[in-house]
Each structure stands twice: as structure tokens, then as C-alpha cells.
Coordinates of C-alpha atoms and ligand atoms in Angstrom, one line a residue:
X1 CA 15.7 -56.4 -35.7
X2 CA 17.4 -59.6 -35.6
X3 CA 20.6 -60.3 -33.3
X4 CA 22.6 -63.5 -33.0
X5 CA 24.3 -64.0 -30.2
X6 CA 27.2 -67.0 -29.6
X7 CA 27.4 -68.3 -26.6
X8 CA 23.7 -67.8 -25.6
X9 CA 23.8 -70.3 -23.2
X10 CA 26.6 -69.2 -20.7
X11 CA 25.9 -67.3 -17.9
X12 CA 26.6 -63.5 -19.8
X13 CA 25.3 -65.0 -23.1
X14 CA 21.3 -65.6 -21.4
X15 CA 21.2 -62.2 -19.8
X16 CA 22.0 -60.7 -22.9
X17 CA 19.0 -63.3 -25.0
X18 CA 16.9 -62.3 -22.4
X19 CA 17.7 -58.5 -22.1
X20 CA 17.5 -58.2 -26.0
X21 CA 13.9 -60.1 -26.2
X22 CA 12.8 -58.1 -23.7
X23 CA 13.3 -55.2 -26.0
X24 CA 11.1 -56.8 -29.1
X25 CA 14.6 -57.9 -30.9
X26 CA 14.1 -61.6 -32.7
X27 CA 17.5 -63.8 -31.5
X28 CA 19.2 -66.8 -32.8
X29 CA 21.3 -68.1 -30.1
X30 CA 24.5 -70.5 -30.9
X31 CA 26.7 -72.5 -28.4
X32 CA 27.9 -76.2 -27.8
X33 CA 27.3 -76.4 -24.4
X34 CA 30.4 -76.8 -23.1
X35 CA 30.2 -74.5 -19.9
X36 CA 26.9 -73.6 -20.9
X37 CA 23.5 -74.6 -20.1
X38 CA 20.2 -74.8 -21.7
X39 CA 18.5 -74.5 -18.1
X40 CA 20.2 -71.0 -18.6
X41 CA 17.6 -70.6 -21.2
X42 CA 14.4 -71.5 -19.7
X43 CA 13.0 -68.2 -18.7
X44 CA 12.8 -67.4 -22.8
X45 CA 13.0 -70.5 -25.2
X46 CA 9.2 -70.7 -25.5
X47 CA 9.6 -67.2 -26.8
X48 CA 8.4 -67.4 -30.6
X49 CA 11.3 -64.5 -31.3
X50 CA 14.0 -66.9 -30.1
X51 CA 16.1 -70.0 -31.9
X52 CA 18.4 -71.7 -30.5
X53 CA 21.1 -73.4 -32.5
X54 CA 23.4 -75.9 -30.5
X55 CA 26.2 -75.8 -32.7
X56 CA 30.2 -75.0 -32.0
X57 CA 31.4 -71.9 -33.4
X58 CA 34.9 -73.6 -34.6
X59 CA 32.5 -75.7 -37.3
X60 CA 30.2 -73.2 -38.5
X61 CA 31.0 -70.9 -41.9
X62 CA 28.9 -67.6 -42.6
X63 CA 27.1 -69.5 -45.3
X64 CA 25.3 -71.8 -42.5
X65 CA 23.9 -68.4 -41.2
X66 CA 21.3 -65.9 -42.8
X67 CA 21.8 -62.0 -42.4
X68 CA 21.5 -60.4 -38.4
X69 CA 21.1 -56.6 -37.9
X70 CA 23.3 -57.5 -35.0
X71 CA 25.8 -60.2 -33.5
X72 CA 27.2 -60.4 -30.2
X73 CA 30.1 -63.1 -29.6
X74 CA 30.3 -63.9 -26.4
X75 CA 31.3 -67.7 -27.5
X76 CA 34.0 -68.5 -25.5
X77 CA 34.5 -70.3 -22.1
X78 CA 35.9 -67.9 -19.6
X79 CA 36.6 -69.7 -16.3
X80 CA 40.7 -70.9 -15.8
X81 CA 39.1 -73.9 -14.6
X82 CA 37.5 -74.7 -17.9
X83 CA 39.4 -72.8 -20.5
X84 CA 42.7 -74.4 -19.0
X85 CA 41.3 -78.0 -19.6
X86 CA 41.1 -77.5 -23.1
X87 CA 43.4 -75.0 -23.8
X88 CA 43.6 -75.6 -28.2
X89 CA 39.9 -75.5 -28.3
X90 CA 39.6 -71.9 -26.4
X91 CA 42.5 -70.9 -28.4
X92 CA 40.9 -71.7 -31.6
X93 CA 37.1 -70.9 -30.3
X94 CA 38.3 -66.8 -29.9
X95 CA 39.9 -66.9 -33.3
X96 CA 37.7 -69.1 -35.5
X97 CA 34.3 -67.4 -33.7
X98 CA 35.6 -64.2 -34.2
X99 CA 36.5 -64.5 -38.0
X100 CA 33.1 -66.1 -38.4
X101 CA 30.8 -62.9 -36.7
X102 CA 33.9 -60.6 -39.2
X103 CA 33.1 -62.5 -42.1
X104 CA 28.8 -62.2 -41.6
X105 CA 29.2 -59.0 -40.5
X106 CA 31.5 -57.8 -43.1
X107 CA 29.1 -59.8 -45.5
X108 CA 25.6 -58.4 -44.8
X109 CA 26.8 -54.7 -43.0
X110 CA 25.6 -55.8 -39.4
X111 CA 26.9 -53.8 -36.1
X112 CA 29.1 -56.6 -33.8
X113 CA 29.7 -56.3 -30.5
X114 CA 32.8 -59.2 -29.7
X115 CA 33.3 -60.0 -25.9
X116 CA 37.1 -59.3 -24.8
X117 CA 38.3 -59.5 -21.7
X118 CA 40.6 -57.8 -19.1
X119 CA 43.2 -60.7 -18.8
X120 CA 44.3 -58.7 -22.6
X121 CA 46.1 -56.5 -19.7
X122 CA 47.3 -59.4 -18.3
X123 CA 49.3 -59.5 -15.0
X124 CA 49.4 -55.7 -15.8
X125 CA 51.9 -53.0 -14.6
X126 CA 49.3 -50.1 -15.1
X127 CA 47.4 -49.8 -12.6
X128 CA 44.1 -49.0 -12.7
X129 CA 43.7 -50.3 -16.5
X130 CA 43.5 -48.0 -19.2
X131 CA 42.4 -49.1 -23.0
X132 CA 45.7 -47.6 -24.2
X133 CA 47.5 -50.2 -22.1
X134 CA 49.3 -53.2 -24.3
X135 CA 49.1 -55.1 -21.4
X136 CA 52.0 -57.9 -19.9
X137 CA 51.3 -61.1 -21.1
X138 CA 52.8 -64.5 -21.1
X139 CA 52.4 -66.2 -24.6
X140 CA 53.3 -70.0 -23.2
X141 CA 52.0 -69.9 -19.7
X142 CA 48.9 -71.7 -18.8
X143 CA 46.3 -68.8 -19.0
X144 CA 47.8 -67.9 -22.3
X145 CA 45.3 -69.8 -24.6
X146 CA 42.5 -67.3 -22.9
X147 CA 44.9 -64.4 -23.2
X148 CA 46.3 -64.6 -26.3
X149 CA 43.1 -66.1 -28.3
X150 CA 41.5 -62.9 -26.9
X151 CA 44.1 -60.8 -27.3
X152 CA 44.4 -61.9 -31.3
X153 CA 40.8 -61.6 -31.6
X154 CA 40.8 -58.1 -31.1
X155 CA 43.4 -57.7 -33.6
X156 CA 41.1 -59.5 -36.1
X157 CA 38.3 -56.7 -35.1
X158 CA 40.7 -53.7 -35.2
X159 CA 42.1 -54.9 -39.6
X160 CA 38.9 -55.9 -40.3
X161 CA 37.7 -52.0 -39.2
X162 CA 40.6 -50.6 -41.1
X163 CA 40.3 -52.9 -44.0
X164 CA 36.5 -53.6 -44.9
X165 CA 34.8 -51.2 -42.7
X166 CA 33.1 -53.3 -40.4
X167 CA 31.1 -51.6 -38.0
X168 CA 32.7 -53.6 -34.8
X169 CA 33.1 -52.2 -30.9
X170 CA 35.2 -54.8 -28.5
X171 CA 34.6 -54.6 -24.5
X172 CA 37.0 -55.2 -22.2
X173 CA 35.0 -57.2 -19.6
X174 CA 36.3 -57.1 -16.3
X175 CA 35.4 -60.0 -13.8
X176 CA 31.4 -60.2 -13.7
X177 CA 29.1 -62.2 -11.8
X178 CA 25.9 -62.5 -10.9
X179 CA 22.8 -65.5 -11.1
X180 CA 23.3 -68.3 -14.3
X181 CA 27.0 -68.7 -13.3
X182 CA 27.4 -72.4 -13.6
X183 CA 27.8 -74.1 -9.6
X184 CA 31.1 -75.5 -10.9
X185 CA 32.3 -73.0 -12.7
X186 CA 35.6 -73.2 -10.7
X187 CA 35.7 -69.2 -10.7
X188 CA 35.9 -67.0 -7.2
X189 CA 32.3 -65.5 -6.6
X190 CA 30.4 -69.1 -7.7
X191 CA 33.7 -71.2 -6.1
X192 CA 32.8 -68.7 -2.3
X193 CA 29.5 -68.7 -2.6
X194 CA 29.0 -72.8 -3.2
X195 CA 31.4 -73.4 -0.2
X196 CA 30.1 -71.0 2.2
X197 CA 26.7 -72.9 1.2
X198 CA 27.9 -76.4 1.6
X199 CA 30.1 -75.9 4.5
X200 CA 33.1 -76.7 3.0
X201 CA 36.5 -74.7 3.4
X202 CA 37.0 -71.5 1.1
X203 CA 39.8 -71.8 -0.8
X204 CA 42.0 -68.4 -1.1
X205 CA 44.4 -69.1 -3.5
X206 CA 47.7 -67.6 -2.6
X207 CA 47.6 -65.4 0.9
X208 CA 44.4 -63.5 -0.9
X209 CA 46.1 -60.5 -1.1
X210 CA 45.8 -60.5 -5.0
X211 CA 43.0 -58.1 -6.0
X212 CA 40.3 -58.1 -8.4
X213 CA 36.9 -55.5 -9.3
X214 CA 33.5 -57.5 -9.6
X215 CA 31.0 -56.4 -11.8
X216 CA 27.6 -57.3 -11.4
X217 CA 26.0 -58.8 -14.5
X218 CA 23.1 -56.2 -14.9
X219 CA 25.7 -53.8 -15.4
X220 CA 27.3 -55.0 -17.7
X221 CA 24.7 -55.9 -20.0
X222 CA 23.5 -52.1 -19.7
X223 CA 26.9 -51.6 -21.1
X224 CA 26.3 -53.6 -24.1
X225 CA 23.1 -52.0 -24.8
X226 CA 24.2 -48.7 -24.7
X227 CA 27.4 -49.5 -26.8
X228 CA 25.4 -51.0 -29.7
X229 CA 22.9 -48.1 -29.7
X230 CA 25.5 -45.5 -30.2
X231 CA 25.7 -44.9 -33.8
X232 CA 28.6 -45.8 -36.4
X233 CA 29.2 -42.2 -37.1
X234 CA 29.4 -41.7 -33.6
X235 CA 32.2 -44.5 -32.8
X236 CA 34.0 -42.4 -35.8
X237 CA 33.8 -39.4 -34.0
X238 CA 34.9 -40.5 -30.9
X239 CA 37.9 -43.1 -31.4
X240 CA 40.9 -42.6 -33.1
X241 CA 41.5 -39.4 -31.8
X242 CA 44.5 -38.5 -29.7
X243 CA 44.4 -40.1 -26.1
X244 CA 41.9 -42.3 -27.2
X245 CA 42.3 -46.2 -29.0
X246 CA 42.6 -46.2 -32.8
X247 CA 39.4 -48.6 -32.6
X248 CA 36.5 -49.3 -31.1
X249 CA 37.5 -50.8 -27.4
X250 CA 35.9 -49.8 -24.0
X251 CA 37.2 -51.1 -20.6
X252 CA 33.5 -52.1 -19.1
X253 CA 33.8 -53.3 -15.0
X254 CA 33.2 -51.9 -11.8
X255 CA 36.1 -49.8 -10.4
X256 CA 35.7 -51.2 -6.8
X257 CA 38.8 -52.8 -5.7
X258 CA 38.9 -55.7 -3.6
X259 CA 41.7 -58.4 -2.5
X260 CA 40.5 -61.8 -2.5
X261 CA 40.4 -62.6 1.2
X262 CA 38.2 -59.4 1.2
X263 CA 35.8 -60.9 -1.2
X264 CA 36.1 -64.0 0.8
X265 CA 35.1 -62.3 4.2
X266 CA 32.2 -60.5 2.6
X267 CA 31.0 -64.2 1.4
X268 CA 30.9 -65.1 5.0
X269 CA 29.0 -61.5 6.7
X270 CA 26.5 -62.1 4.0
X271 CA 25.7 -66.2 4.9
X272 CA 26.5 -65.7 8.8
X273 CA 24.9 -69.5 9.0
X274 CA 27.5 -70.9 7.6
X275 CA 30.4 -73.3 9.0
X276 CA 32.9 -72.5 6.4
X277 CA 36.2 -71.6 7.6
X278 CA 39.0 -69.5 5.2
X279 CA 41.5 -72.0 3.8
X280 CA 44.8 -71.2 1.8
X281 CA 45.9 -72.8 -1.1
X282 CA 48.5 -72.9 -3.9
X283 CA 48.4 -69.7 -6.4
X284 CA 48.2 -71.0 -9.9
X285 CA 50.8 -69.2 -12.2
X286 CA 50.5 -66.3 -13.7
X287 CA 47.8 -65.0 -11.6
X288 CA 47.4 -61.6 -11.7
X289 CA 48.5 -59.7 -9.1
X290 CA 45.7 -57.0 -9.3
X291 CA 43.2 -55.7 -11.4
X292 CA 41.0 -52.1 -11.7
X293 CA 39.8 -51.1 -14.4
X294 CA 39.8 -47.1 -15.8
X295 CA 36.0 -46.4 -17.1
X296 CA 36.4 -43.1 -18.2
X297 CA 36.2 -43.9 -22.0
X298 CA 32.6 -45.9 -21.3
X299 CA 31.7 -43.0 -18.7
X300 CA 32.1 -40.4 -21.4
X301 CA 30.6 -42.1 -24.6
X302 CA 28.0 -44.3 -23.0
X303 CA 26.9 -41.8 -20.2
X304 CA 27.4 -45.7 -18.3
X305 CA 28.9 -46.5 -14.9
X306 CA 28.2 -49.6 -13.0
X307 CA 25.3 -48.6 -10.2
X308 CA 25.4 -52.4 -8.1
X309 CA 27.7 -52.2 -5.8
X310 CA 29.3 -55.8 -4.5
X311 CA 27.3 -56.6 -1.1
X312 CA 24.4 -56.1 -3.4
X313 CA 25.0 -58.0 -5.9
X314 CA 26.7 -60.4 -4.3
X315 CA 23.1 -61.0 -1.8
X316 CA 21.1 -61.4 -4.9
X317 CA 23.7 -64.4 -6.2
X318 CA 23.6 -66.3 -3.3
X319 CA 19.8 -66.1 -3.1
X320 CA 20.1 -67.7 -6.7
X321 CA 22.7 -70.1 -5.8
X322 CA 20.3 -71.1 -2.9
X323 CA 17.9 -72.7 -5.3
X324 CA 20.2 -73.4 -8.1
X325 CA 23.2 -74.7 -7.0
X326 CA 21.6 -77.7 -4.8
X327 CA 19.2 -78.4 -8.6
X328 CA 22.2 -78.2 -11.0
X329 CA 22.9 -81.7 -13.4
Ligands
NAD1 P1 30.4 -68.9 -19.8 O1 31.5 -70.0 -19.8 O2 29.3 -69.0 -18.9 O3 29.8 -68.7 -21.3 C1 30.5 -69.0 -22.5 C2 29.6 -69.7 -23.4 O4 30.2 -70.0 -24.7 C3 29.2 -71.1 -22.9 O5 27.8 -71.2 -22.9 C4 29.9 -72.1 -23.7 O6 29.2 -73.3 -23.8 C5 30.0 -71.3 -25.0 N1 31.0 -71.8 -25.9 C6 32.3 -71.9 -25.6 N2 33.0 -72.3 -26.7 C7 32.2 -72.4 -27.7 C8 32.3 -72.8 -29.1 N3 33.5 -73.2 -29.6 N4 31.2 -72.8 -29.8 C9 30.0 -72.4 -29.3 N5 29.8 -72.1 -28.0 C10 30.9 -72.1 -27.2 O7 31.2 -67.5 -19.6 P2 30.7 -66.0 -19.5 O8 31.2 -65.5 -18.2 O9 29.3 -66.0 -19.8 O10 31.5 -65.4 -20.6 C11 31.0 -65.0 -21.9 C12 32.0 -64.2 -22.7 O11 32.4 -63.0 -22.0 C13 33.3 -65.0 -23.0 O12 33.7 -64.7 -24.3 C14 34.3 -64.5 -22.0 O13 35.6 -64.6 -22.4 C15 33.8 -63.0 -21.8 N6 34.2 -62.5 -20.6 C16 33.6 -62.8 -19.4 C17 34.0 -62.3 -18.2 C18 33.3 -62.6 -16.9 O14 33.9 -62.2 -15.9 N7 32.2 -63.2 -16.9 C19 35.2 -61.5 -18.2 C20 35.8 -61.2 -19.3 C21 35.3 -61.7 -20.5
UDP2 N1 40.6 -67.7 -6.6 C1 40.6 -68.1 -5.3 N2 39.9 -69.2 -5.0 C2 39.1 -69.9 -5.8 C3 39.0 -69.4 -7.2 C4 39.8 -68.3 -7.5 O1 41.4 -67.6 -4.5 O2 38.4 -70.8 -5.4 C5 41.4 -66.5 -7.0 C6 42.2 -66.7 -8.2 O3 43.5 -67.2 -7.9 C7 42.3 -65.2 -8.7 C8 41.0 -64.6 -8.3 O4 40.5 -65.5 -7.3 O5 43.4 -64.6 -8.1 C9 40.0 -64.5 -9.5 O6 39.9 -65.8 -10.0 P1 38.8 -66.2 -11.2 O7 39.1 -67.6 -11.6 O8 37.5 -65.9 -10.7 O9 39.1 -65.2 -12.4 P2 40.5 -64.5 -13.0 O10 40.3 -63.1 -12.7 O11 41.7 -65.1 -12.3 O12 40.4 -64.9 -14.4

């Protein structure tokens, strides 16, 4: 079976590579390496099964691209950090790379998974987040080429499912962490993590009361797995039926709940070496004041729930960042 997968080179994007080589699957990986990495692809790019394509998904057409049983799009940068710095290009990276994966899966009949995101919700007013939400977003605020790329994306996905049939399922990934993040990737867990490490104050943004729910990246990608193995008669069956989304759209995160100066704390029991002190600074706008998300549609269909809980996962990141962060170009 042969997947493509854009964005191979982030941090989600080369747990996914690696999780689908691992299961005999032949991969063609794109990405321009803007917050991506081709150390991120080390472990597997003498695999014979795997290409890798460095190529941005804004200039590519479905006729550069042979026929995949599969395509993930993951391309996308997803930091603030990085996604505000170049806020046209994310815009037009979520719409142009999802009309590409539409138009080659629409082409050769191949199953697409496309990476959304919990900021659809926005600073939401639902709390926990359901998928029948709309959300509360911003459309001219500085997070709003993420949001709003994302959020027409999915609208992309959901006509080209009514329209052509294309056998597309979106996930609504809520933060998610784990080893690959980049050391600079400006968000929490790598920002914490790299400070406690260094020494250096940890910045709380705000008073840290603002919450969030951080999934590990294992989980996730068991998500993704599952999701894509269900079959199209199946997603039929399931969506579009009162209560649930019209579409194909799962919330996928871990329903832990923590504020920020939480997460912060944690950081500091689990490196009790370190010198950092807590340090408060400036909320950028339109943060959102709290996120959670509501599995129950993933629970039910995909039999999935996250199983690593944060002190565990966070451990196993620092013990990456360890060696990683101090090795990074
Ligand atoms: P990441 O920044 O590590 O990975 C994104 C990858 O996409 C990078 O390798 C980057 O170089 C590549 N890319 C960006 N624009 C591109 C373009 N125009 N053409 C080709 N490649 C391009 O971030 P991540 O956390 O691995 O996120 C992966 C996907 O999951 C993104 O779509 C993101 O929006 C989504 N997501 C992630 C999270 C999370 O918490 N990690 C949450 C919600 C959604
Ligand atoms: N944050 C923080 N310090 C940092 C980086 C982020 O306090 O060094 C806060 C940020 O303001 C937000 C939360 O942590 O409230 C999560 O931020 P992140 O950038 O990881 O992702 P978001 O969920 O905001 O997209």
C-alpha cells in the first residue's frame, strides 16, 4: 500500500512515516522544511519503502504526483511562533495543500486523512469541545491565518465529500507533544522543557491560569491509524446521523485539563536539578482562555482513548530533549 504524507518532516509528520513503515506501507514524504527537519527523518530514510520529496505543497499540482492508496496532510506549520511570522504563506499552505491531497484523492479514489486542529474552536465558549461546536473565532486577529486556513480547509473536505465522493475523515488535533518537536519551536511543552534545561526563566504567558489538554504523540498517531482503517462504508454509517457531524471529523486529544502554570510546575518536579525560576509575561491576543476536548465520537468509533498520561509523557520528552536540544542546527 502506498501513503503520502505532507509534512513528513515535522515533528507529527515523522511519527506517522515511521509508524506507517513500520507496518510494511511504501511512503513518499513531501515538506519544505520550514519548521521541519530532515534529522526528524533519520531513523527511516535508508528505508528502501521511503522517498522523500523536499518540495512546498503551495507549488505542487496533482499531476507532479503518481496515485497513493492513502495521503495524510499534515503540511502545515502549527506553532504561533512560526505560523504568525508568515501569516499569507500558512494561510495559503492549509488551502492550497488541502485542494491538492482533494484533487489526487478525488482523482485516483484514495482514503485522506487531513490534519485540523482545535484552534477551529477557537477561544471557545463550549466547554469541553464537542465536534458539533462552530467554534468563536477571530477572522483578522493574529492567530487567524492558522484558524481560519484550517477552519476553510475543512470546508474544502466536507464539499468535496458531498460533491465527488471523496473518501476523506478530518481530526481535530488537540495540543500534542512528545520527542522531534523542534528545540525552537516557540510552543509551551518544548519552550518549558528547553528552559528548565538551560536554566533560563520559564515564561508563563499571562498569570498561567489559561488552560490547555496535552496529548502525547503516540496517542495520537494510534488515532490516525485506527481512523484510516475503519472502512468507507463504515464512516457512512456512523456520521451524518442526528447528534453526530454531517462529515467525517473527530475531536482526537487527551481530556486532561491543565492551566499553564500547572504544566509549568510539573516541568520543574520532573527536572528538580534545575535553576529555573517561573517568570510572567505578556499574553499574546487571542489566546484562548481554555481548552478540553469531548472524545466521545473517537471513543465510540475508534474504540481509541489516549493511554499516556502527562508526567509520562512529559519524562520521556525531556529525556529526548536531553540529547537533542543541546545537538540541534
Ligand atoms: P510541525 O511544524 O513540526 O510540522 C509541520 C510540517 O509541515 C513541517 O515539517 C513543515 O516544514 C511542513 N510544512 C509547512 N508548510 C509547508 C508547505 N507549504 N509545504 C510543504 N511542507 C510544509 O508541526 P506538527 O505539530 O507536526 O503539526 C503537523 C500538523 O498537525 C499541522 O497541520 C498542524 O496544524 C496539525 N496540528 C498539530 C497540533 C499539535 O499540537 N502538534 C495540533 C493541532 C493540529
Ligand atoms: N505559553 C506560555 N509560555 C510559552 C509558550 C506558550 O505560557 O513559552 C502559553 C500560550 O500563551 C498558550 C499556551 O501556553 O496559552 C499554549 O501555547 P502553545 O503555543 O503551545 O499552543 P496554542 O495552544 O496556544 O496554540
Amino acid at each position: 500500500m502506498k501513503c503520502l504524507v505532507t509534512g513528513a518532516a515535522g515533528f507529527l509528520g515523522s511519527h506517522l512515516c515511521e509508524r506507517l513503515l513500520n507496518e510494511g506501507r511504501e511512503v513518499v514524504g513531501v515538506d519544505n522544511l520550514y519548521t521541519g527537519s530532515e534529522r526528524n527523518l533519520r531513523g527511516f530514510s535508508g528505508n528502501a519503502r521511503f522517498t522523500f520529496m523536499k518540495a512546498d505543497v503551495c507549488d505542487l499540482k496533482s499531476e507532479d504526483l503518481g496515485a497513493f492508496d492513502e495521503i495524510y496532510n499534515l503540511a502545515c506549520p502549527a506553532s504561533p511562533v512560526h505560523y504568525q511570522a508568515r501569516p499569507l504563506f500558512t494561510s495559503l499552505t492549509s488551502v492550497k495543500g488541502i485542494l491538492l491531497c482533494l484533487e489526487l484523492a478525488k482523482r485516483d479514489g484514495s482514503r485522506l486523512l487531513h490534519a485540523s486542529t482545535s484552534e477551529i474552536y477557537g477561544d471557545p465558549l463550549v466547554h469541553p469541545q464537542e465536534e458539533l461546536y462552530w467554534g468563536n473565532v477571530n477572522t483578522i486577529g493574529i492567530r487567524s491565518c492558522y484558524d481560519e486556513g484550517k477552519r476553510m480547509a475543512e470546508t474544502f473536505v466536507a464539499d468535496y465529500v458531498r460533491l465527488y465522493d471523496v473518501d476523506a475523515r478530518m481530526v481535530r488535533i488537540f495540543n500534542t507533544y512528545g520527542p522531534r518537536m523542534h528545540p525552537q519551536d516557540g510552543r509551551v511543552v518544548s519552550n518549558f522543557i528547553m528552559q528548565a534545561l538551560k536554566g533560563e526563566d520559564i515564561t508563563i504567558y499571562g498569570d498561567g491560569s489559561q488552560t490547555r489538554s496535552f496529548q502525547y504523540c503516540d496517542d495520537l498517531i494510534e488515532a490516525f491509524v485506527r481512523y484510516m482503517a475503519a472502512p468507507k462504508a463504515r464512516m457512512r454509517e456512523f456520521f451524518g446521523k442526528p447528534g453526530r457531524p454531517a462529515v467525517p471529523v473527530l475531536n482526537t486529544g487527551n481530556p486532561g485539563e491543565f492551566t499553564i502554570e500547572e504544566l509549568a510546575k510539573m516541568t520543574l518536579e520532573l527536572l528538580p536539578e534545575s535553576k529555573s525560576r517561573l517568570a510572567y509575561r505578556p499574553l499574546p491576543g487571542d489566546d484562548p482562555k481554555k481548552r478540553k476536548p469531548d472524545i466521545s465520537l473517537a471513543k465510540e468509533l475508534l474504540g481509541w482513548e489516549p493511554k499516556v498520561p502527562l508526567a509520562e509523557g512529559l519524562a520521556k520528552t525531556i529525556e529526548y530533549f536531553r540529547v537533542a536540544a543541546f545537538s540541534h542546527p
